[in-house]
mmCIF file of N, CA and C in Angstrom:
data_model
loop_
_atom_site.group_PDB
_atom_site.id
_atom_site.type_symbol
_atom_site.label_atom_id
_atom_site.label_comp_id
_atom_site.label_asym_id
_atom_site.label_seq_id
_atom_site.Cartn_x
_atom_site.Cartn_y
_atom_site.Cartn_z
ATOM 1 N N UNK A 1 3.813 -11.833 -0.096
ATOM 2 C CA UNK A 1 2.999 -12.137 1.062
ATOM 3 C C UNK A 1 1.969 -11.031 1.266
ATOM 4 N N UNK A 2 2.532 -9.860 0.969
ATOM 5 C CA UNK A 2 1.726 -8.653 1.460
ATOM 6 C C UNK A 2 0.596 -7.889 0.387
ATOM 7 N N UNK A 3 0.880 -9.088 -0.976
ATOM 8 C CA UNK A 3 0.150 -8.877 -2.078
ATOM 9 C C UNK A 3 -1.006 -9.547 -2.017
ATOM 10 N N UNK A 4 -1.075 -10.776 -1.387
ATOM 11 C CA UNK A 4 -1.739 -11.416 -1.215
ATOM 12 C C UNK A 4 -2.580 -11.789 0.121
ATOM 13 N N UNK A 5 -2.099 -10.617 1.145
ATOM 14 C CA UNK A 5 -2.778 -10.762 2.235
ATOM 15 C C UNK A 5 -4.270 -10.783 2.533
ATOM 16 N N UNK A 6 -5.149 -11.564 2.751
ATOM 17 C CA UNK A 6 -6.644 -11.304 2.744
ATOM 18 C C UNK A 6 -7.300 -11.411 1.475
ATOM 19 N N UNK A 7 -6.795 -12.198 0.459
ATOM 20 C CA UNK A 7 -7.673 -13.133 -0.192
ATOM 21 C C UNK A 7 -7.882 -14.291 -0.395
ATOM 22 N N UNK A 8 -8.200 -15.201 -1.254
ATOM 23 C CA UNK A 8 -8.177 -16.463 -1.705
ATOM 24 C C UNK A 8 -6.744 -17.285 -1.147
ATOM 25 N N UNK A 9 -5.326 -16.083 -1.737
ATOM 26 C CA UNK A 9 -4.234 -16.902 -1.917
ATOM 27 C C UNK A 9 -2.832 -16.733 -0.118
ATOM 28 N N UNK A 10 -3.701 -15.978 0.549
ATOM 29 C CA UNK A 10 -3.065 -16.124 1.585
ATOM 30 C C UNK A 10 -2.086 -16.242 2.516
ATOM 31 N N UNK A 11 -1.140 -16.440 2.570
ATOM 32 C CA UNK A 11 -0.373 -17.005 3.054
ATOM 33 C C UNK A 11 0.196 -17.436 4.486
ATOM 34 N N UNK A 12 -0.593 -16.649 5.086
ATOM 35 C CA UNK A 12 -0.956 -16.939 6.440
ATOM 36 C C UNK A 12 1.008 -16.791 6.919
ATOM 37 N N UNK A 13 1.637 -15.641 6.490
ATOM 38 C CA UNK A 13 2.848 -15.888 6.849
ATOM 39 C C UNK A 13 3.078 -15.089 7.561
ATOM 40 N N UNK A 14 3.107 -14.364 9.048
ATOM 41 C CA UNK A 14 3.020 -13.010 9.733
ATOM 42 C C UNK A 14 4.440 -12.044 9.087
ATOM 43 N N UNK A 15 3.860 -10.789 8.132
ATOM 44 C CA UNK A 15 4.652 -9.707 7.608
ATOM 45 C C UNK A 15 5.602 -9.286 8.845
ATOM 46 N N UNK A 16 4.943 -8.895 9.785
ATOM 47 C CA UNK A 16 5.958 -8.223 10.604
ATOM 48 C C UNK A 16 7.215 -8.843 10.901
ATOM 49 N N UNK A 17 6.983 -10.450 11.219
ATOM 50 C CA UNK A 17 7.856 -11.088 11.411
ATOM 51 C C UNK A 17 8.949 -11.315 10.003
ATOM 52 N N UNK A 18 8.606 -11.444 9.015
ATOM 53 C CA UNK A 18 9.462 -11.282 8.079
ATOM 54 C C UNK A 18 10.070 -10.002 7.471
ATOM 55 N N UNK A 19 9.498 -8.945 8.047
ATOM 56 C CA UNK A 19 10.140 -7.767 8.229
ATOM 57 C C UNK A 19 11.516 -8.390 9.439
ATOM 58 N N UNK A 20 11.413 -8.430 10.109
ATOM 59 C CA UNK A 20 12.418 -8.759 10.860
ATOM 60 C C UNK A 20 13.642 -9.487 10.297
ATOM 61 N N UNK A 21 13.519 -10.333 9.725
ATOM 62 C CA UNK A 21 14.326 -11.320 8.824
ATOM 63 C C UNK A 21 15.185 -10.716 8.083
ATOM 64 N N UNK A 22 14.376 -9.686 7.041
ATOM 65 C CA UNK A 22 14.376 -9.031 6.088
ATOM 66 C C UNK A 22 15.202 -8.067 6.737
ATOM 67 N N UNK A 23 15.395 -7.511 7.755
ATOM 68 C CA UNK A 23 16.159 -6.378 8.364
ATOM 69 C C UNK A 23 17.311 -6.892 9.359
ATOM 70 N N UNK A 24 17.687 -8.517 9.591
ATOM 71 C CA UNK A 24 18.535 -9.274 9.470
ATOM 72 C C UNK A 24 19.524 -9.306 8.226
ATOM 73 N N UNK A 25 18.728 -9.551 7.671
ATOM 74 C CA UNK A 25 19.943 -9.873 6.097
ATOM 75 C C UNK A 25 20.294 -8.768 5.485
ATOM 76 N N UNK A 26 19.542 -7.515 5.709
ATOM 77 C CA UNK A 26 20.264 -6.419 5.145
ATOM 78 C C UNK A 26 22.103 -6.199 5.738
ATOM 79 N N UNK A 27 21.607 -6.156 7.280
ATOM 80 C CA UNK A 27 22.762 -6.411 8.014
ATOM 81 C C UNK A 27 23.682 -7.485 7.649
ATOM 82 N N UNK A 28 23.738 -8.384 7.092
ATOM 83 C CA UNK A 28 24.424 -9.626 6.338
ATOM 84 C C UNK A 28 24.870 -9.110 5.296
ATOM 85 N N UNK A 29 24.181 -8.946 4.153
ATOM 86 C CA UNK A 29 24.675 -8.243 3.353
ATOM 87 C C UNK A 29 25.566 -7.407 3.146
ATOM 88 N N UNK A 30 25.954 -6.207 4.357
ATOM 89 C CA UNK A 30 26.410 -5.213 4.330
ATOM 90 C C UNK A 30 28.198 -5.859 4.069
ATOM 91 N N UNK A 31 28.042 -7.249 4.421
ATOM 92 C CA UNK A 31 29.197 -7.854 4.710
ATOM 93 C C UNK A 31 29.457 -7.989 3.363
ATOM 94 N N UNK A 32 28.586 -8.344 2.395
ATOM 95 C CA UNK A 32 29.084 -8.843 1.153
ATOM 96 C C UNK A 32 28.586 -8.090 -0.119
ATOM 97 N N UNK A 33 28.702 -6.513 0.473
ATOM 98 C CA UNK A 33 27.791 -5.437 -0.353
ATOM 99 C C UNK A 33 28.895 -5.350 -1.700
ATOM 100 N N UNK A 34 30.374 -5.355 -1.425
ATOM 101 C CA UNK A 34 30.965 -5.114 -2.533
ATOM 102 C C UNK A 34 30.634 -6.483 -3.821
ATOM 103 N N UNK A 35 29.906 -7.382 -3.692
ATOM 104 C CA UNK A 35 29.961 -8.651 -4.739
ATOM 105 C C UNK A 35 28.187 -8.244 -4.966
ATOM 106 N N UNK A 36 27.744 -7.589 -4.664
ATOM 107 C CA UNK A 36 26.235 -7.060 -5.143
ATOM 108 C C UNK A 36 25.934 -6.044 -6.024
ATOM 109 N N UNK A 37 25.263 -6.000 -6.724
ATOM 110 C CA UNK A 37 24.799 -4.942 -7.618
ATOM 111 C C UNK A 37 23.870 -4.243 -7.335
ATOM 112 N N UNK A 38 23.767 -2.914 -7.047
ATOM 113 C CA UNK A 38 22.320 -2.247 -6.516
ATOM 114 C C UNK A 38 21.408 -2.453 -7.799
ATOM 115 N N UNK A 39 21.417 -2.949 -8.553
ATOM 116 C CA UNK A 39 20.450 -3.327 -9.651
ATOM 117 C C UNK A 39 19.232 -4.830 -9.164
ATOM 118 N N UNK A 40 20.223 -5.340 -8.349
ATOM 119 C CA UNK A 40 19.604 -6.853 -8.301
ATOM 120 C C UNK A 40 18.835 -6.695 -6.836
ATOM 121 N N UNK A 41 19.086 -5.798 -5.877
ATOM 122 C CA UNK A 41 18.569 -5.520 -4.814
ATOM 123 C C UNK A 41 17.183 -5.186 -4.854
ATOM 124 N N UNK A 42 16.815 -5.933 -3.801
ATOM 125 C CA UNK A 42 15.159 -6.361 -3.331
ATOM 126 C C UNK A 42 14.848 -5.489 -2.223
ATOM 127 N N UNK A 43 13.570 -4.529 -1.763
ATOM 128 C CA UNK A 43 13.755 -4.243 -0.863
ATOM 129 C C UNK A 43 12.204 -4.267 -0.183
ATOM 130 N N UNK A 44 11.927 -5.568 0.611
ATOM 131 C CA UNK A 44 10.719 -5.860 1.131
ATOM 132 C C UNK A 44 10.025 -4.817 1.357
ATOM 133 N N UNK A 45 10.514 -3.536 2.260
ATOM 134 C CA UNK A 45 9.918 -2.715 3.038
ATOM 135 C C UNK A 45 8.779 -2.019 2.555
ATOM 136 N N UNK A 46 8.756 -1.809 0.890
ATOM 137 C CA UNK A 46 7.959 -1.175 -0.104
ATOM 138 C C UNK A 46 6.444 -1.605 0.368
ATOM 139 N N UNK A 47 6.150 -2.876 0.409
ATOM 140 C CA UNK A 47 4.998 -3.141 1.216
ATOM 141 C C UNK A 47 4.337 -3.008 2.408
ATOM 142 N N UNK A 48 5.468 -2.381 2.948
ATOM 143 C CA UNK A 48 4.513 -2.032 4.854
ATOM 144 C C UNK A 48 4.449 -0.339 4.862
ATOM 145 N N UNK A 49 5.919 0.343 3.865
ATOM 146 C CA UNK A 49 6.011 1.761 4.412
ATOM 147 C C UNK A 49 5.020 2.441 3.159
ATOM 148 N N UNK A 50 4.964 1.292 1.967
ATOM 149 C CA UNK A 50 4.118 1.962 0.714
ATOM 150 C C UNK A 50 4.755 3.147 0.082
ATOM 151 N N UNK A 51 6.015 2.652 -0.140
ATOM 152 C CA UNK A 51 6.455 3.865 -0.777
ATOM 153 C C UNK A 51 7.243 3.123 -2.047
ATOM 154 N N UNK A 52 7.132 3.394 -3.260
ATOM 155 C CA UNK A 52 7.867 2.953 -4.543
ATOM 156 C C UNK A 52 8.969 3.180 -4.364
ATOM 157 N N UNK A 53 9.850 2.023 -5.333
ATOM 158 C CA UNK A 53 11.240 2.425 -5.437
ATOM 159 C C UNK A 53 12.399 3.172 -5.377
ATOM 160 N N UNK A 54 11.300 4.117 -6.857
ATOM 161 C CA UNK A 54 12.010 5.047 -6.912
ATOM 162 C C UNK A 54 12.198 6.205 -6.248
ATOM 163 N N UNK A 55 10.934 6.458 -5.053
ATOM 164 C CA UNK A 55 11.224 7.402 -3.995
ATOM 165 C C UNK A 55 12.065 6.738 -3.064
ATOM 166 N N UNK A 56 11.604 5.729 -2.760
ATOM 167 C CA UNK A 56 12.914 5.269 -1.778
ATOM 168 C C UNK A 56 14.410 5.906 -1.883
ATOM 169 N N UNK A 57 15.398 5.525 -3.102
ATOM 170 C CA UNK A 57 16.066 5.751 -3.803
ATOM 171 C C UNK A 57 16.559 7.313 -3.648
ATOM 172 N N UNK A 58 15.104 8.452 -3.967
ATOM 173 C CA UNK A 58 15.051 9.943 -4.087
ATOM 174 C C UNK A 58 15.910 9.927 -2.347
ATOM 175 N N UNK A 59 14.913 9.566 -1.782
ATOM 176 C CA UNK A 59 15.181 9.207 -0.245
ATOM 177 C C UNK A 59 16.589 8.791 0.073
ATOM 178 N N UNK A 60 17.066 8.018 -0.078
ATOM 179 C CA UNK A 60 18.168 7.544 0.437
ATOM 180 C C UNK A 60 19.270 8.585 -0.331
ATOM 181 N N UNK A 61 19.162 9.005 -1.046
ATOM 182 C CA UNK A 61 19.958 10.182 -1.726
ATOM 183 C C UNK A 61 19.910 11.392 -1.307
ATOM 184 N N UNK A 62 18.805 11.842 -0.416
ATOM 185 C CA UNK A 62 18.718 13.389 0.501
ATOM 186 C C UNK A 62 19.302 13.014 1.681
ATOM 187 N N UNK A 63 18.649 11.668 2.115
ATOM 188 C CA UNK A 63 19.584 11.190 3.795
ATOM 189 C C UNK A 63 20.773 11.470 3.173
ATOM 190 N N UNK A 64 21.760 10.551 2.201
ATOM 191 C CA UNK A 64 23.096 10.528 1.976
ATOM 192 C C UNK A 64 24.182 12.076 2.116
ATOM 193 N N UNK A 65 23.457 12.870 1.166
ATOM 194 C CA UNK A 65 23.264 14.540 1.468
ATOM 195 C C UNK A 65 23.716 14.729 2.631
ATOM 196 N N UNK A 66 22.865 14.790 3.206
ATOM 197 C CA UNK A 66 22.409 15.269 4.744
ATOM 198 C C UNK A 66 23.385 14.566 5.720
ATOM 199 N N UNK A 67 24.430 13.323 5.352
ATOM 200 C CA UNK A 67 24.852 12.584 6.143
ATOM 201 C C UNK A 67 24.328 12.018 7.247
ATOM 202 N N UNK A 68 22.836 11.436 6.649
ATOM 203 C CA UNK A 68 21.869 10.543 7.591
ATOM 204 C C UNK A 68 21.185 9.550 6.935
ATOM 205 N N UNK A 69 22.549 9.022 6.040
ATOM 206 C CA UNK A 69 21.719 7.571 5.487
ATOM 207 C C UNK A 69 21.736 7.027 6.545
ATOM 208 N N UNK A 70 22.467 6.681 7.345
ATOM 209 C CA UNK A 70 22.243 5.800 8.944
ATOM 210 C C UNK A 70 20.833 5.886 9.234
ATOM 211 N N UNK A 71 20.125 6.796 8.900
ATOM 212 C CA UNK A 71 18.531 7.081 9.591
ATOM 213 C C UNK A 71 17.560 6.523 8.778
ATOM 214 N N UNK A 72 17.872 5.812 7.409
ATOM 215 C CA UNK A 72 16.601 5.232 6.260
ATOM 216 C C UNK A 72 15.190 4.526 7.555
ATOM 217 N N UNK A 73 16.397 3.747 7.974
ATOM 218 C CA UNK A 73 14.909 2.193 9.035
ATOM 219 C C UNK A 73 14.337 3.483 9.802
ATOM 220 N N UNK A 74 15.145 4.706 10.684
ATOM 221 C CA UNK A 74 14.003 5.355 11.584
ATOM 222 C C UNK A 74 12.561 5.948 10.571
ATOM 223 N N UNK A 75 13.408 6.394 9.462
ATOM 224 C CA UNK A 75 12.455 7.440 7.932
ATOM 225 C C UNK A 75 11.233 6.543 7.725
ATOM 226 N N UNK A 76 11.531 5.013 7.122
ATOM 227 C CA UNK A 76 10.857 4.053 7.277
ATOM 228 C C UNK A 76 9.594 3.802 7.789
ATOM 229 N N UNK A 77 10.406 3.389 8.983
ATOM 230 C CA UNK A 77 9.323 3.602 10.276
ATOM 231 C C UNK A 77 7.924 4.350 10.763
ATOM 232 N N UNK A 78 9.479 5.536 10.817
ATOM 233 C CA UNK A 78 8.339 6.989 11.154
ATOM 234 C C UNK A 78 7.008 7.270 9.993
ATOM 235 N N UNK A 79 6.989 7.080 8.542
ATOM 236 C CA UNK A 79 6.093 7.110 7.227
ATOM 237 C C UNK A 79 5.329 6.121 7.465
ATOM 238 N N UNK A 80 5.703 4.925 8.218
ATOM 239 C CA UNK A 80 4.319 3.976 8.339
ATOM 240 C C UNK A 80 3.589 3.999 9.411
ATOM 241 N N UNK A 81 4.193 4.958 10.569
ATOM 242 C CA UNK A 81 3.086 5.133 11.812
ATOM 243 C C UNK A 81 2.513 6.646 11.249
ATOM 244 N N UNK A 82 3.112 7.318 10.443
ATOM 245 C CA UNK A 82 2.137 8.837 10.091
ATOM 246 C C UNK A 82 1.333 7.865 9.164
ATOM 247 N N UNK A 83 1.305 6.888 8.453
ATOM 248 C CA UNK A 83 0.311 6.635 7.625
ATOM 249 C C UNK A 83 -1.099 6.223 8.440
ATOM 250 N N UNK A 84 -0.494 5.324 9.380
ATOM 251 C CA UNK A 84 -1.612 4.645 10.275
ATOM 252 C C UNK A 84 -2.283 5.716 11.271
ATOM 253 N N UNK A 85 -1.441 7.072 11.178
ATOM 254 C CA UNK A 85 -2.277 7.624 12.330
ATOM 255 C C UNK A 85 -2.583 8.666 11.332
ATOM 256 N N UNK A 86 -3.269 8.962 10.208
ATOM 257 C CA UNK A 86 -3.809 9.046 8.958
ATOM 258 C C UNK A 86 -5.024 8.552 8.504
ATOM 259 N N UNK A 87 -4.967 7.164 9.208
ATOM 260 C CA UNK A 87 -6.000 6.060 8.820
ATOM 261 C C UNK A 87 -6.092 5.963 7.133
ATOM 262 N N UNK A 88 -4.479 5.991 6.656
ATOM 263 C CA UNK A 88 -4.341 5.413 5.356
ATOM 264 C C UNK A 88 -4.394 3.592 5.575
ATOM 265 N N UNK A 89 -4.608 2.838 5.023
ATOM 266 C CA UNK A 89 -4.954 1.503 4.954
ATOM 267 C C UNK A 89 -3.749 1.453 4.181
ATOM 268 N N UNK A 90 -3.306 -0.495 4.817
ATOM 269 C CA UNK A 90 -2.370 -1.110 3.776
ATOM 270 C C UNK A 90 -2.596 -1.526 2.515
ATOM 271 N N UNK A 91 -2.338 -1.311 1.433
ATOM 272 C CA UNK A 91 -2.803 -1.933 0.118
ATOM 273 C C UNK A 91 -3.245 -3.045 0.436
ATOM 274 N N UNK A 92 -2.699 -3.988 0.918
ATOM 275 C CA UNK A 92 -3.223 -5.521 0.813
ATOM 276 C C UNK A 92 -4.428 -5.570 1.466
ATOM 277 N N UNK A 93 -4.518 -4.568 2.179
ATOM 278 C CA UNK A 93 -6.616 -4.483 3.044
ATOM 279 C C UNK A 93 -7.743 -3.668 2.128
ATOM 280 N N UNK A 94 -6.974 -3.050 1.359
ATOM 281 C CA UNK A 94 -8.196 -2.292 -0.100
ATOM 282 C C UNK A 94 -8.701 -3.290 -0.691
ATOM 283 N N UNK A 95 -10.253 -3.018 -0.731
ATOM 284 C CA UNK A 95 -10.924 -3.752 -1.765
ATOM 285 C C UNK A 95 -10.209 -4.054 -3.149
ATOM 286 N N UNK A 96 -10.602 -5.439 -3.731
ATOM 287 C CA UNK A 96 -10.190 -5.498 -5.005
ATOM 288 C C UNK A 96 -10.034 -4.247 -6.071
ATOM 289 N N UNK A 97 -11.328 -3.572 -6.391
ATOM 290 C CA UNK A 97 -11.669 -3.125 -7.119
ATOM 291 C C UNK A 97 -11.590 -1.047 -6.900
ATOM 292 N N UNK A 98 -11.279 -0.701 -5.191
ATOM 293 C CA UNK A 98 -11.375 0.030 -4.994
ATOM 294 C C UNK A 98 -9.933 1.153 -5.171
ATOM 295 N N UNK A 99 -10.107 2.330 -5.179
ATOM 296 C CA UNK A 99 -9.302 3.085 -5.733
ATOM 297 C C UNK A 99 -8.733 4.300 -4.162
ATOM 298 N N UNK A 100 -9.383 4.153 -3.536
ATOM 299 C CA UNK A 100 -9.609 4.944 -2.601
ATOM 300 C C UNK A 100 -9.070 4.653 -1.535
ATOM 301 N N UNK A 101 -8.453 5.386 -0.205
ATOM 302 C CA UNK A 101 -7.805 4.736 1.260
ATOM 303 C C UNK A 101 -9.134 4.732 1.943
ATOM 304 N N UNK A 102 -9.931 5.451 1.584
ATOM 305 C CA UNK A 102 -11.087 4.873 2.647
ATOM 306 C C UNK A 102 -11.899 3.188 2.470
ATOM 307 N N UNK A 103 -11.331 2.613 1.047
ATOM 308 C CA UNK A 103 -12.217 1.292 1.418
ATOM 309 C C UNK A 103 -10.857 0.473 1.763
ATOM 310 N N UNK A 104 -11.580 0.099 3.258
ATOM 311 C CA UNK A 104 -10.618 -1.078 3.674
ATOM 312 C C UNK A 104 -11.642 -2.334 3.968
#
């Protein structure tokens, strides 16, 4: 959805709201975490907080440390309002062709 926000292919599906969903079923899951593989796990958020996998991952392994994986959604969070008050842009608002956070 968030790949395709603001071009041709659209989807006219509101992100935030499926963030919500998406942070529903994690909570579901938790129920049926032992029949899951952290291999097969999806994790929407990559598109709003803009952070790759594999930092995520780095991330959830210093919280774990620290005994504050409980805190990932505040970490989350908090990285996508320092981005916006940054005036870093969401990928899906960068020009096609542009390389830069200033073209939105």
């Amino acid at each position: 959805v968030a790949a395709f926000a603001e071009t041709e292919y659209d989807t006219g599906l509101n992100l935030d709201a499926l963030q919500d969903v998406a942070a529903y079923f994690r909570d579901v899951r938790k129920k049926y975490a032992r029949f899951e593989s952290d291999v097969t796990r999806v994790d929407t958020r990559v598109f709003v907080n803009q952070i790759p996998g594999g930092m995520i991952s780095n991330l959830a392994n210093q919280l774990k440390e620290q005994g504050a994986l409980d805190k990932m959604d505040d970490v989350l969070d908090e990285i996508t309002n320092v981005r916006k008050d940054f005036g870093i842009h969401h990928w899906s608002r960068h020009q096609p062709n542009c390389r830069h956070t200033s073209c939105a």
